[in-house]
Amino acid sequence: MSHTDTAAPPERFNFARHLIALNAGRAGKTALIDDAGTLTYGQLADQVQRFSAALQALGLKREERVLLLMHDCSDWVVSFLGALHAGVVPVCVNTLLTAKDYAYMLADSRAQAAFVSAALLPTLQTALETGGHEVKHLIVSRAKDPLPAGAHDFAALASTQAPGQDADTHGDEPAFWLYSSGSTGAPKGTVHTQSSLYWTAELYGKAVLGLKESDTVFSAAKLFFAYGLGNGLSFPLSVGASVVLMAERPTPQATFKRMVDHQPTVFYGAPTGYGGMLASPELPLRSAVALRLCSSAGEALPRDIGERWTAHFGCQIIDGIGSTEMLHIFLSNRPGDVRYGTTGKPVPGYEVQLRDEDGSVITGHNMIGDLYIQGPSAALLYWNNRAKSRDTFQGAWTKSGDKYTRDPDGYYTYAGRNDDMLKVSGIYVSPFEVEATLVQHPAVLEAAVIGKTDDDGLVKTKAYVVLKAGAQATEAELQAFVKEKLAPYKYPRFIEFMTELPKTATGKIQRFKLRELENQRLFVRR
C-alpha cells in the first residue's frame, strides 16, 4: 500500500486552517485539558486565529523563525498552530536544556521572536544575554511576576487582535523545526513541512491507532518531541478527540494522577516510563483507569514490560519506531496484532528496507541490516548542514541509523543503533537483545550494555545494571541467567551495578556516556 491510497492534501495547504475547518462543528467540545483548565474547540480556533494576527501585527513575516520554549499547556498548542496559521515557523525546543543550548539554537535558527513559559524565562534570558541572536520580541506564557521590559504577556497579546487570515501556504513549505537530540555533535535543526503533520495523522493516528472523536488522549512524551507532537496535538485534533496536557515531568505519580483524574482512553509513553510505573507501589488498579490502548516509542519495548502491562491493565502497548526525521512512527505493532519483543511491521503508506554494509538490500531473514524508510512525512533537510542532510536524506529514502532484523513472518526486531552495535568474536551482538534479556530477571529494573576492551585488546560485552528497590543479585547469577536464554558469546563478561543510568530527556539510555566512562578508566589503567 502506498500513501496515495490516502487522499493527499491540496497543493495549497495550511495545517492550522485544516484543523480549524475539521472541527468547525465541535465548537462546544473540550479540546484541551491542562493544569490551568480547559479549552473548547471553538475557543482554540478563536485563540489560534487571534495569535496568528498578533504575530503579523508584530511584523513577523512568512518563513521567519520563532523559538517555542514552553511546558505542555494550551498556550503551547495555540503558539504552534498560531504560527503555522500565519506562515511563521515555530522552532520547538526541549524544555530541559541549558542556556548554552538555547543560545546555540537562537543563533542557528535566526529566530526573530521567542515564546516562553514563565518558569523557563530565567534560563532563556541567560541565553539572550550572550548575544549573537536576532530576537526582537519576547512573549511570556502565564507570568505571575512583572514581565521584563518590552516583553509581551501571551494572553494579553492574543486578546488585542481580531482573528486573522491564514497564510496561503504550500503543502511543501517549511512549517516548523524540531532539533534532534545532538548526542553526536551539535543538535540539528530538522525542517518539516505543513503536510508532514497531515500525513502522520492520517497514516498512523487514524489508520493504525484508530483514534476516535470519543477518545481522551494523554502523552507522557512532551509536545516538543516529534513523538509527543503527534500524540498530543496533530493526531487527536485531527479526529476531534480531547487532550490531557501536563507541564511537569512524567513521574509515575504525576502520570497516575492524570490517568485516574481525567480517565484518558489512550496513553503514550516510552519503555523507561512503563518500566518505572510497573515498579511503582502506587500503580493504580485496572478498575481505576479507562485505558483501551497504549503506545510506546523512543526505544524498543522489552517483551517483559509489554506482557506485564497488558496482564495488569488488560490493554496492549503498541510499540513502534519513529524519528525526528520522519516526524512519527513508520514501523509498528498494531491493535490486535501485537508481538511483544518486536517493532511490528511497516505502517501502510511507508516502505522500509534493510541494507547490508555495502548498501545492498537484504532479502533474507534474521539478518542484521541498516534500516531505511520511504514515506511522505520525511523532513526536507537539516538546517545549515548539507553533509549530514545528504547522508540521511538519500533521494526518496531516509537513513534511520538503526539496525534491525526481519523474521519470516515480516516482523521487525530492533538490534540497536549503528553506533551501539558490538562485534564480539567477529560476530555482531545487539546490546538491546542482551539488555532485554537482563530485565527479565526479577531483580533487574534496567540495564545498558556496551563494548569493553579487555586486557588482551578484545571487545567483550559489559552490562551496567540497576536493581529494583530492595532486590539483590550477583554478577555470576545474572551471567548464568543470560547464558540460559542467549547464544553463549552474547552473555556479559562484565557486570557493574549502578543506582541509575545516564539518560536523555526522552528517557533514552545514553550508552555513549557509559563508553566514555570506560574509555577514561582504560586511559587511567594505561
Short mmCIF file of C-alpha atoms in Angstrom, two decimals:
data_model
loop_
_atom_site.label_atom_id
_atom_site.label_comp_id
_atom_site.label_asym_id
_atom_site.label_seq_id
_atom_site.Cartn_x
_atom_site.Cartn_y
_atom_site.Cartn_z
CA MET A 1 0.00 0.00 0.00
CA SER A 2 1.33 3.46 -0.81
CA HIS A 3 0.38 6.78 0.71
CA THR A 4 -1.57 7.52 -2.45
CA ASP A 5 -4.33 5.28 -1.02
CA THR A 6 -4.91 8.10 1.48
CA ALA A 7 -6.15 11.29 -0.16
CA ALA A 8 -3.30 13.75 -0.48
CA PRO A 9 -3.83 17.26 0.89
CA PRO A 10 -4.33 20.02 -1.68
CA GLU A 11 -1.22 21.75 -3.02
CA ARG A 12 -2.06 24.95 -1.12
CA PHE A 13 -2.30 23.60 2.40
CA ASN A 14 -2.12 25.15 5.86
CA PHE A 15 -2.32 22.61 8.70
CA ALA A 16 -3.80 25.08 11.21
CA ARG A 17 -6.52 26.08 8.74
CA HIS A 18 -7.12 22.37 8.08
CA LEU A 19 -7.71 21.62 11.79
CA ILE A 20 -9.99 24.63 12.29
CA ALA A 21 -12.14 23.53 9.33
CA LEU A 22 -12.23 19.88 10.51
CA ASN A 23 -13.55 20.89 13.94
CA ALA A 24 -15.95 23.66 12.91
CA GLY A 25 -18.88 21.55 14.11
CA ARG A 26 -17.34 20.85 17.55
CA ALA A 27 -17.18 24.38 18.95
CA GLY A 28 -18.51 23.36 22.36
CA LYS A 29 -16.47 20.18 22.76
CA THR A 30 -13.42 20.09 25.06
CA ALA A 31 -10.21 20.08 23.01
CA LEU A 32 -7.51 20.67 25.62
CA ILE A 33 -7.30 19.96 29.36
CA ASP A 34 -4.21 21.36 31.09
CA ASP A 35 -3.14 22.24 34.63
CA ALA A 36 -5.00 25.56 34.49
CA GLY A 37 -8.30 24.50 32.93
CA THR A 38 -9.90 23.55 29.63
CA LEU A 39 -10.25 24.97 26.13
CA THR A 40 -13.06 24.04 23.75
CA TYR A 41 -12.54 23.57 20.03
CA GLY A 42 -14.31 26.87 19.43
CA GLN A 43 -12.06 28.70 21.90
CA LEU A 44 -8.97 27.02 20.42
CA ALA A 45 -9.87 28.13 16.88
CA ASP A 46 -10.50 31.68 18.10
CA GLN A 47 -7.21 31.88 20.03
CA VAL A 48 -5.18 30.40 17.17
CA GLN A 49 -6.54 32.96 14.71
CA ARG A 50 -6.05 35.86 17.16
CA PHE A 51 -2.49 34.78 17.94
CA SER A 52 -1.78 34.47 14.23
CA ALA A 53 -2.96 38.06 13.77
CA ALA A 54 -0.83 39.18 16.75
CA LEU A 55 2.30 37.72 15.21
CA GLN A 56 1.61 39.52 11.95
CA ALA A 57 0.95 42.74 13.87
CA LEU A 58 4.38 42.41 15.49
CA GLY A 59 5.86 42.40 12.00
CA LEU A 60 6.76 38.73 11.82
CA LYS A 61 6.81 37.54 8.23
CA ARG A 62 6.26 34.27 6.36
CA GLU A 63 9.06 31.72 6.90
CA GLU A 64 10.70 33.70 9.70
CA ARG A 65 11.53 31.50 12.68
CA VAL A 66 10.32 31.85 16.27
CA LEU A 67 11.59 29.85 19.25
CA LEU A 68 8.91 27.86 21.10
CA LEU A 69 10.15 27.03 24.61
CA MET A 70 7.14 26.12 26.74
CA HIS A 71 5.96 23.44 29.10
CA ASP A 72 2.98 21.46 27.79
CA CYS A 73 -0.19 23.53 28.11
CA SER A 74 -2.87 25.03 25.88
CA ASP A 75 -0.61 28.04 25.19
CA TRP A 76 1.92 25.69 23.55
CA VAL A 77 -0.76 24.41 21.16
CA VAL A 78 -2.04 27.93 20.42
CA SER A 79 1.54 29.16 19.82
CA PHE A 80 2.38 26.33 17.45
CA LEU A 81 -0.85 26.44 15.44
CA GLY A 82 -0.98 30.24 15.50
CA ALA A 83 2.49 30.37 13.98
CA LEU A 84 1.60 27.80 11.31
CA HIS A 85 -1.61 29.73 10.59
CA ALA A 86 0.47 32.88 9.96
CA GLY A 87 3.10 31.04 7.91
CA VAL A 88 5.65 31.76 10.64
CA VAL A 89 7.94 28.82 11.50
CA PRO A 90 7.97 27.65 15.16
CA VAL A 91 11.25 26.08 16.29
CA CYS A 92 10.11 23.68 19.01
CA VAL A 93 12.80 23.03 21.61
CA ASN A 94 13.34 20.77 24.60
CA THR A 95 12.45 22.42 27.94
CA LEU A 96 15.23 20.56 29.80
CA LEU A 97 18.24 22.10 28.07
CA THR A 98 20.76 24.69 29.23
CA ALA A 99 21.08 28.39 28.40
CA LYS A 100 24.08 27.47 26.24
CA ASP A 101 21.90 25.10 24.19
CA TYR A 102 19.23 27.76 23.68
CA ALA A 103 21.84 30.36 22.71
CA TYR A 104 23.07 27.98 20.00
CA MET A 105 19.53 27.31 18.72
CA LEU A 106 18.59 31.01 18.69
CA ALA A 107 21.66 31.86 16.64
CA ASP A 108 21.38 28.82 14.36
CA SER A 109 17.69 29.40 13.57
CA ARG A 110 17.93 33.21 13.49
CA ALA A 111 14.70 33.27 15.49
CA GLN A 112 13.00 36.67 15.36
CA ALA A 113 10.87 36.06 18.47
CA ALA A 114 10.69 33.68 21.41
CA PHE A 115 7.61 32.20 23.11
CA VAL A 116 8.45 31.03 26.63
CA SER A 117 6.78 29.68 29.77
CA ALA A 118 7.31 31.96 32.77
CA ALA A 119 9.13 29.17 34.64
CA LEU A 120 11.67 28.89 31.79
CA LEU A 121 12.17 32.64 31.34
CA PRO A 122 15.32 32.96 33.54
CA THR A 123 17.15 30.29 31.53
CA LEU A 124 16.11 31.87 28.22
CA GLN A 125 17.13 35.34 29.45
CA THR A 126 20.61 33.98 30.20
CA ALA A 127 20.75 32.67 26.63
CA LEU A 128 19.59 36.01 25.24
CA GLU A 129 22.24 37.88 27.23
CA THR A 130 25.01 36.03 25.39
CA GLY A 131 24.12 37.89 22.18
CA GLY A 132 24.54 36.55 18.67
CA HIS A 133 20.79 36.26 18.13
CA GLU A 134 18.09 38.21 16.26
CA VAL A 135 15.23 38.02 18.79
CA LYS A 136 13.11 41.18 18.67
CA HIS A 137 10.05 40.02 20.60
CA LEU A 138 9.68 38.04 23.82
CA ILE A 139 6.25 36.55 24.54
CA VAL A 140 5.76 35.06 28.03
CA SER A 141 3.09 32.48 28.89
CA ARG A 142 1.32 32.58 32.27
CA ALA A 143 3.62 35.03 34.01
CA LYS A 144 2.90 35.80 37.66
CA ASP A 145 5.75 38.27 38.16
CA PRO A 146 6.23 41.56 36.30
CA LEU A 147 7.48 40.97 32.77
CA PRO A 148 10.92 42.08 31.57
CA ALA A 149 10.93 45.45 29.81
CA GLY A 150 9.49 45.18 26.32
CA ALA A 151 8.15 41.63 26.79
CA HIS A 152 4.56 40.71 25.93
CA ASP A 153 2.08 38.76 28.01
CA PHE A 154 0.84 35.83 25.93
CA ALA A 155 -2.86 36.09 26.81
CA ALA A 156 -2.96 39.88 26.53
CA LEU A 157 -1.18 39.90 23.19
CA ALA A 158 -3.62 37.49 21.57
CA SER A 159 -6.72 39.16 23.01
CA THR A 160 -5.89 42.55 21.45
CA GLN A 161 -6.28 41.28 17.87
CA ALA A 162 -9.25 40.32 15.76
CA PRO A 163 -8.96 36.80 14.30
CA GLY A 164 -6.53 36.94 11.38
CA GLN A 165 -6.48 35.47 7.90
CA ASP A 166 -4.39 32.34 7.47
CA ALA A 167 -1.35 32.34 5.23
CA ASP A 168 -1.93 30.65 1.89
CA THR A 169 0.96 28.25 2.41
CA HIS A 170 2.11 25.46 0.10
CA GLY A 171 1.92 21.93 1.49
CA ASP A 172 5.66 21.52 0.90
CA GLU A 173 6.53 24.84 2.54
CA PRO A 174 8.77 24.78 5.64
CA ALA A 175 6.32 24.89 8.54
CA PHE A 176 8.20 24.03 11.75
CA TRP A 177 11.53 22.79 13.04
CA LEU A 178 12.45 20.15 15.60
CA TYR A 179 16.01 19.90 16.89
CA SER A 180 17.48 16.41 17.01
CA SER A 181 18.95 15.33 20.33
CA GLY A 182 22.51 16.15 19.34
CA SER A 183 24.08 13.16 21.11
CA THR A 184 26.73 13.11 18.39
CA GLY A 185 27.75 16.73 17.93
CA ALA A 186 25.64 19.88 17.76
CA PRO A 187 21.83 19.49 17.56
CA LYS A 188 20.47 19.51 14.02
CA GLY A 189 17.53 21.72 13.05
CA THR A 190 15.18 19.31 11.24
CA VAL A 191 12.88 21.20 8.85
CA HIS A 192 9.35 19.82 8.33
CA THR A 193 6.53 20.90 6.01
CA GLN A 194 2.88 21.83 6.50
CA SER A 195 1.78 18.50 5.01
CA SER A 196 4.04 16.32 7.23
CA LEU A 197 1.57 16.70 10.12
CA TYR A 198 -1.32 15.72 7.87
CA TRP A 199 0.37 12.53 6.69
CA THR A 200 1.35 11.23 10.13
CA ALA A 201 -2.15 11.89 11.48
CA GLU A 202 -3.78 10.08 8.55
CA LEU A 203 -1.38 7.14 8.22
CA TYR A 204 -0.69 6.45 11.89
CA GLY A 205 -3.09 8.33 14.18
CA LYS A 206 -6.19 7.27 12.27
CA ALA A 207 -5.20 4.18 10.28
CA VAL A 208 -3.08 2.35 12.88
CA LEU A 209 -4.08 3.65 16.31
CA GLY A 210 -7.70 4.11 15.25
CA LEU A 211 -8.16 7.30 17.27
CA LYS A 212 -11.75 8.48 17.51
CA GLU A 213 -13.64 11.61 18.50
CA SER A 214 -14.75 9.85 21.69
CA ASP A 215 -11.14 9.33 22.87
CA THR A 216 -9.33 11.31 25.52
CA VAL A 217 -5.57 11.04 24.99
CA PHE A 218 -2.62 11.67 27.30
CA SER A 219 1.04 11.64 26.28
CA ALA A 220 3.92 11.41 28.74
CA ALA A 221 6.17 12.39 25.82
CA LYS A 222 6.13 16.17 25.57
CA LEU A 223 4.92 18.23 22.62
CA PHE A 224 8.42 19.41 21.67
CA PHE A 225 9.32 15.83 20.69
CA ALA A 226 8.24 14.52 17.29
CA TYR A 227 6.51 11.62 19.05
CA GLY A 228 4.70 13.90 21.50
CA LEU A 229 3.69 16.40 18.81
CA GLY A 230 1.71 13.70 17.02
CA ASN A 231 0.37 12.13 20.21
CA GLY A 232 -0.84 15.29 21.88
CA LEU A 233 -1.62 17.66 19.01
CA SER A 234 -1.90 16.59 15.38
CA PHE A 235 -3.44 13.13 15.96
CA PRO A 236 -6.21 13.93 18.48
CA LEU A 237 -7.09 17.31 16.96
CA SER A 238 -7.45 15.64 13.54
CA VAL A 239 -10.28 13.45 14.87
CA GLY A 240 -11.89 15.83 17.39
CA ALA A 241 -10.64 13.99 20.48
CA SER A 242 -9.80 15.59 23.84
CA VAL A 243 -6.19 16.00 25.01
CA VAL A 244 -4.76 15.98 28.54
CA LEU A 245 -1.62 18.16 28.79
CA MET A 246 0.79 18.06 31.74
CA ALA A 247 3.50 20.65 32.37
CA GLU A 248 5.51 18.70 34.97
CA ARG A 249 7.87 15.79 34.45
CA PRO A 250 6.07 12.49 33.77
CA THR A 251 6.95 10.74 37.03
CA PRO A 252 4.86 7.65 37.82
CA GLN A 253 2.92 9.61 40.45
CA ALA A 254 2.15 12.56 38.13
CA THR A 255 1.16 10.19 35.32
CA PHE A 256 -1.10 8.09 37.55
CA LYS A 257 -2.88 11.23 38.76
CA ARG A 258 -3.86 12.20 35.18
CA MET A 259 -4.84 8.63 34.34
CA VAL A 260 -7.20 8.49 37.30
CA ASP A 261 -8.46 12.10 37.33
CA HIS A 262 -9.08 12.55 33.59
CA GLN A 263 -9.69 8.93 32.53
CA PRO A 264 -7.76 9.00 29.23
CA THR A 265 -8.59 6.13 26.92
CA VAL A 266 -5.26 6.29 25.04
CA PHE A 267 -1.86 6.75 26.70
CA TYR A 268 1.51 7.31 25.04
CA GLY A 269 4.80 6.66 26.81
CA ALA A 270 8.35 5.33 26.49
CA PRO A 271 9.72 1.99 27.71
CA THR A 272 11.56 3.57 30.63
CA GLY A 273 8.34 5.19 31.80
CA TYR A 274 6.33 1.99 31.53
CA GLY A 275 9.01 0.14 33.49
CA GLY A 276 9.02 2.80 36.20
CA MET A 277 5.24 2.74 36.51
CA LEU A 278 5.11 -1.05 36.78
CA ALA A 279 7.75 -0.91 39.53
CA SER A 280 5.82 1.75 41.49
CA PRO A 281 3.87 0.70 44.60
CA GLU A 282 1.27 3.33 43.59
CA LEU A 283 0.34 1.58 40.31
CA PRO A 284 -3.45 2.05 40.02
CA LEU A 285 -5.82 -0.86 39.73
CA ARG A 286 -7.23 -1.71 36.31
CA SER A 287 -10.65 -0.61 37.54
CA ALA A 288 -9.34 2.89 38.38
CA VAL A 289 -8.42 3.79 34.79
CA ALA A 290 -10.17 3.83 31.39
CA LEU A 291 -7.29 2.78 29.11
CA ARG A 292 -8.23 1.00 25.89
CA LEU A 293 -4.86 1.36 24.14
CA CYS A 294 -1.29 2.38 24.93
CA SER A 295 1.58 3.36 22.65
CA SER A 296 5.34 3.17 23.11
CA ALA A 297 8.28 4.64 21.19
CA GLY A 298 11.68 6.18 21.85
CA GLU A 299 13.41 2.83 22.39
CA ALA A 300 12.35 -0.72 21.68
CA LEU A 301 9.88 -2.02 24.27
CA PRO A 302 11.16 -5.09 26.16
CA ARG A 303 8.79 -8.04 25.87
CA ASP A 304 8.60 -8.42 29.65
CA ILE A 305 7.34 -4.86 30.18
CA GLY A 306 4.66 -5.20 27.48
CA GLU A 307 3.41 -8.51 28.83
CA ARG A 308 3.27 -7.31 32.45
CA TRP A 309 1.48 -4.09 31.47
CA THR A 310 -1.15 -5.99 29.48
CA ALA A 311 -1.59 -8.51 32.31
CA HIS A 312 -2.24 -5.67 34.78
CA PHE A 313 -4.34 -3.23 32.73
CA GLY A 314 -5.86 -5.52 30.12
CA CYS A 315 -4.79 -3.30 27.22
CA GLN A 316 -1.99 -3.68 24.72
CA ILE A 317 1.02 -1.43 24.27
CA ILE A 318 1.51 -0.72 20.57
CA ASP A 319 5.29 -0.47 20.20
CA GLY A 320 6.71 1.34 17.19
CA ILE A 321 9.74 3.22 15.95
CA GLY A 322 9.69 6.74 14.54
CA SER A 323 12.25 9.52 14.27
CA THR A 324 12.56 13.28 14.25
CA GLU A 325 13.43 12.99 10.56
CA MET A 326 10.22 11.06 9.70
CA LEU A 327 8.14 13.00 12.29
CA HIS A 328 6.38 9.97 13.75
CA ILE A 329 6.13 6.18 13.68
CA PHE A 330 6.71 4.27 10.44
CA LEU A 331 7.22 0.72 11.73
CA SER A 332 4.79 -0.55 14.32
CA ASN A 333 2.79 -3.25 16.01
CA ARG A 334 -0.94 -2.60 15.70
CA PRO A 335 -4.04 -3.25 17.77
CA GLY A 336 -4.92 -6.94 17.67
CA ASP A 337 -1.56 -7.80 16.12
CA VAL A 338 1.00 -7.19 18.86
CA ARG A 339 4.08 -9.36 19.00
CA TYR A 340 5.95 -8.16 22.08
CA GLY A 341 9.70 -8.07 21.60
CA THR A 342 9.31 -6.86 18.00
CA THR A 343 8.60 -3.46 16.46
CA GLY A 344 5.93 -4.95 14.22
CA LYS A 345 5.55 -4.28 10.51
CA PRO A 346 5.76 -1.21 8.22
CA VAL A 347 2.96 1.31 8.67
CA PRO A 348 0.82 1.37 5.49
CA GLY A 349 1.98 4.35 3.45
CA TYR A 350 5.64 3.76 4.33
CA GLU A 351 8.19 1.40 2.82
CA VAL A 352 11.20 0.09 4.73
CA GLN A 353 14.35 -1.69 3.61
CA LEU A 354 17.20 -3.43 5.42
CA ARG A 355 20.56 -2.89 3.73
CA ASP A 356 23.92 -4.53 4.35
CA GLU A 357 27.26 -2.78 4.85
CA ASP A 358 27.67 -2.47 1.07
CA GLY A 359 24.24 -0.83 0.67
CA SER A 360 22.61 -3.87 -0.94
CA VAL A 361 19.02 -4.67 0.06
CA ILE A 362 18.77 -7.69 2.39
CA THR A 363 16.05 -10.07 1.27
CA GLY A 364 16.82 -12.92 3.68
CA HIS A 365 15.50 -13.39 7.20
CA ASN A 366 17.01 -12.85 10.65
CA MET A 367 19.97 -10.91 9.24
CA ILE A 368 21.03 -7.61 10.84
CA GLY A 369 20.81 -4.66 8.46
CA ASP A 370 20.59 -0.87 8.37
CA LEU A 371 17.01 0.42 8.34
CA TYR A 372 15.93 2.83 5.57
CA ILE A 373 12.46 4.39 5.23
CA GLN A 374 10.47 5.95 2.40
CA GLY A 375 7.32 7.93 3.18
CA PRO A 376 5.50 11.26 2.76
CA SER A 377 6.35 12.73 6.20
CA ALA A 378 10.14 12.88 5.71
CA ALA A 379 11.79 16.16 6.63
CA LEU A 380 13.22 18.42 3.96
CA LEU A 381 16.73 18.75 5.39
CA TYR A 382 18.90 19.62 8.36
CA TRP A 383 19.34 23.38 8.52
CA ASN A 384 22.85 24.61 7.64
CA ASN A 385 24.15 21.05 7.44
CA ARG A 386 24.40 19.88 3.85
CA ALA A 387 26.75 16.97 4.53
CA LYS A 388 24.50 15.33 7.13
CA SER A 389 21.39 16.16 5.08
CA ARG A 390 22.82 14.28 2.10
CA ASP A 391 23.90 11.37 4.28
CA THR A 392 20.45 10.99 5.91
CA PHE A 393 18.03 12.06 3.15
CA GLN A 394 19.03 9.93 0.17
CA GLY A 395 16.55 10.66 -2.61
CA ALA A 396 13.22 9.15 -1.62
CA TRP A 397 14.84 7.20 1.24
CA THR A 398 15.75 8.28 4.76
CA LYS A 399 18.54 6.51 6.65
CA SER A 400 17.42 5.83 10.21
CA GLY A 401 20.73 5.00 11.86
CA ASP A 402 19.10 1.89 13.40
CA LYS A 403 19.86 -1.75 12.83
CA TYR A 404 17.04 -4.30 12.56
CA THR A 405 16.29 -7.90 11.65
CA ARG A 406 13.16 -9.22 9.88
CA ASP A 407 11.70 -12.64 10.64
CA PRO A 408 9.95 -14.92 8.11
CA ASP A 409 6.55 -13.56 9.20
CA GLY A 410 7.57 -9.98 8.33
CA TYR A 411 8.02 -8.69 11.89
CA TYR A 412 10.99 -6.40 12.50
CA THR A 413 13.11 -6.63 15.66
CA TYR A 414 15.39 -3.86 16.91
CA ALA A 415 19.10 -4.67 17.05
CA GLY A 416 20.48 -1.30 18.21
CA ARG A 417 21.74 2.00 16.90
CA ASN A 418 24.53 1.81 14.33
CA ASP A 419 27.00 3.32 16.79
CA ASP A 420 25.87 0.98 19.61
CA MET A 421 26.45 -2.33 17.78
CA LEU A 422 29.17 -4.61 19.11
CA LYS A 423 31.33 -7.11 17.29
CA VAL A 424 32.33 -9.91 19.64
CA SER A 425 34.49 -12.71 18.25
CA GLY A 426 33.79 -11.27 14.79
CA ILE A 427 30.01 -11.59 15.19
CA TYR A 428 27.55 -8.71 15.64
CA VAL A 429 25.91 -8.56 19.06
CA SER A 430 22.86 -6.37 19.64
CA PRO A 431 23.18 -4.59 23.00
CA PHE A 432 19.41 -4.30 23.14
CA GLU A 433 18.97 -8.07 22.93
CA VAL A 434 21.23 -8.56 25.97
CA GLU A 435 19.52 -5.71 27.85
CA ALA A 436 16.06 -7.09 27.09
CA THR A 437 17.17 -10.46 28.48
CA LEU A 438 18.67 -8.98 31.66
CA VAL A 439 15.49 -7.06 32.52
CA GLN A 440 13.56 -10.34 32.51
CA HIS A 441 15.43 -11.25 35.70
CA PRO A 442 13.12 -10.50 38.64
CA ALA A 443 15.77 -8.40 40.44
CA VAL A 444 16.69 -6.15 37.48
CA LEU A 445 14.98 -2.80 36.86
CA GLU A 446 17.14 -1.51 33.99
CA ALA A 447 20.26 -2.48 32.07
CA ALA A 448 22.57 -0.93 29.49
CA VAL A 449 25.13 -2.91 27.50
CA ILE A 450 28.26 -1.57 25.79
CA GLY A 451 31.54 -2.99 24.50
CA LYS A 452 34.50 -3.10 26.87
CA THR A 453 38.03 -3.77 25.68
CA ASP A 454 39.65 -6.44 27.83
CA ASP A 455 43.33 -6.74 28.77
CA ASP A 456 44.03 -8.59 25.51
CA GLY A 457 42.57 -5.74 23.46
CA LEU A 458 39.43 -7.71 22.55
CA VAL A 459 35.89 -6.30 22.72
CA LYS A 460 33.58 -8.06 25.17
CA THR A 461 30.08 -7.18 26.36
CA LYS A 462 29.71 -5.25 29.61
CA ALA A 463 26.37 -4.62 31.33
CA TYR A 464 25.53 -1.76 33.67
CA VAL A 465 22.63 -2.91 35.82
CA VAL A 466 20.18 -1.08 38.10
CA LEU A 467 18.43 -3.41 40.56
CA LYS A 468 14.87 -2.95 41.79
CA ALA A 469 14.48 -1.38 45.24
CA GLY A 470 15.31 -3.97 47.89
CA ALA A 471 16.32 -6.63 45.34
CA GLN A 472 19.65 -8.44 45.23
CA ALA A 473 21.56 -10.31 42.53
CA THR A 474 25.19 -11.25 41.91
CA GLU A 475 27.25 -10.86 38.77
CA ALA A 476 27.53 -14.64 38.39
CA GLU A 477 23.78 -15.09 38.83
CA LEU A 478 22.93 -12.60 36.08
CA GLN A 479 25.57 -14.03 33.74
CA ALA A 480 24.13 -17.51 34.17
CA PHE A 481 20.62 -16.15 33.58
CA VAL A 482 21.63 -14.63 30.22
CA LYS A 483 23.58 -17.75 29.18
CA GLU A 484 20.43 -19.81 29.58
CA LYS A 485 18.50 -17.62 27.15
CA LEU A 486 21.02 -16.40 24.52
CA ALA A 487 23.91 -17.76 22.50
CA PRO A 488 26.94 -18.19 24.81
CA TYR A 489 29.08 -15.50 23.16
CA LYS A 490 26.44 -12.84 23.93
CA TYR A 491 26.44 -13.02 27.74
CA PRO A 492 28.01 -10.00 29.53
CA ARG A 493 31.59 -10.83 30.56
CA PHE A 494 31.50 -7.84 32.92
CA ILE A 495 28.63 -6.51 35.05
CA GLU A 496 28.69 -3.29 37.06
CA PHE A 497 25.83 -2.33 39.38
CA MET A 498 24.65 1.31 39.40
CA THR A 499 21.97 3.33 41.17
CA GLU A 500 20.84 4.94 37.88
CA LEU A 501 21.72 5.00 34.19
CA PRO A 502 22.56 8.16 32.21
CA LYS A 503 19.58 9.15 30.04
CA THR A 504 18.40 11.79 27.63
CA ALA A 505 15.41 14.00 28.39
CA THR A 506 13.28 11.48 26.49
CA GLY A 507 14.38 8.65 28.76
CA LYS A 508 16.71 7.02 26.22
CA ILE A 509 19.78 5.40 27.72
CA GLN A 510 22.95 7.31 26.79
CA ARG A 511 25.28 4.41 26.11
CA PHE A 512 27.87 6.81 24.73
CA LYS A 513 28.34 8.22 28.25
CA LEU A 514 28.99 4.72 29.54
CA ARG A 515 31.51 4.20 26.72
CA GLU A 516 33.20 7.48 27.70
CA LEU A 517 33.39 6.23 31.29
CA GLU A 518 35.06 3.00 30.15
CA ASN A 519 37.49 4.89 27.93
CA GLN A 520 38.51 7.12 30.85
CA ARG A 521 39.14 4.06 33.00
CA LEU A 522 41.17 2.42 30.22
CA PHE A 523 43.29 5.57 29.90
CA VAL A 524 43.94 5.65 33.66
CA ARG A 525 44.96 1.96 33.68
CA ARG A 526 47.45 2.58 30.91
#
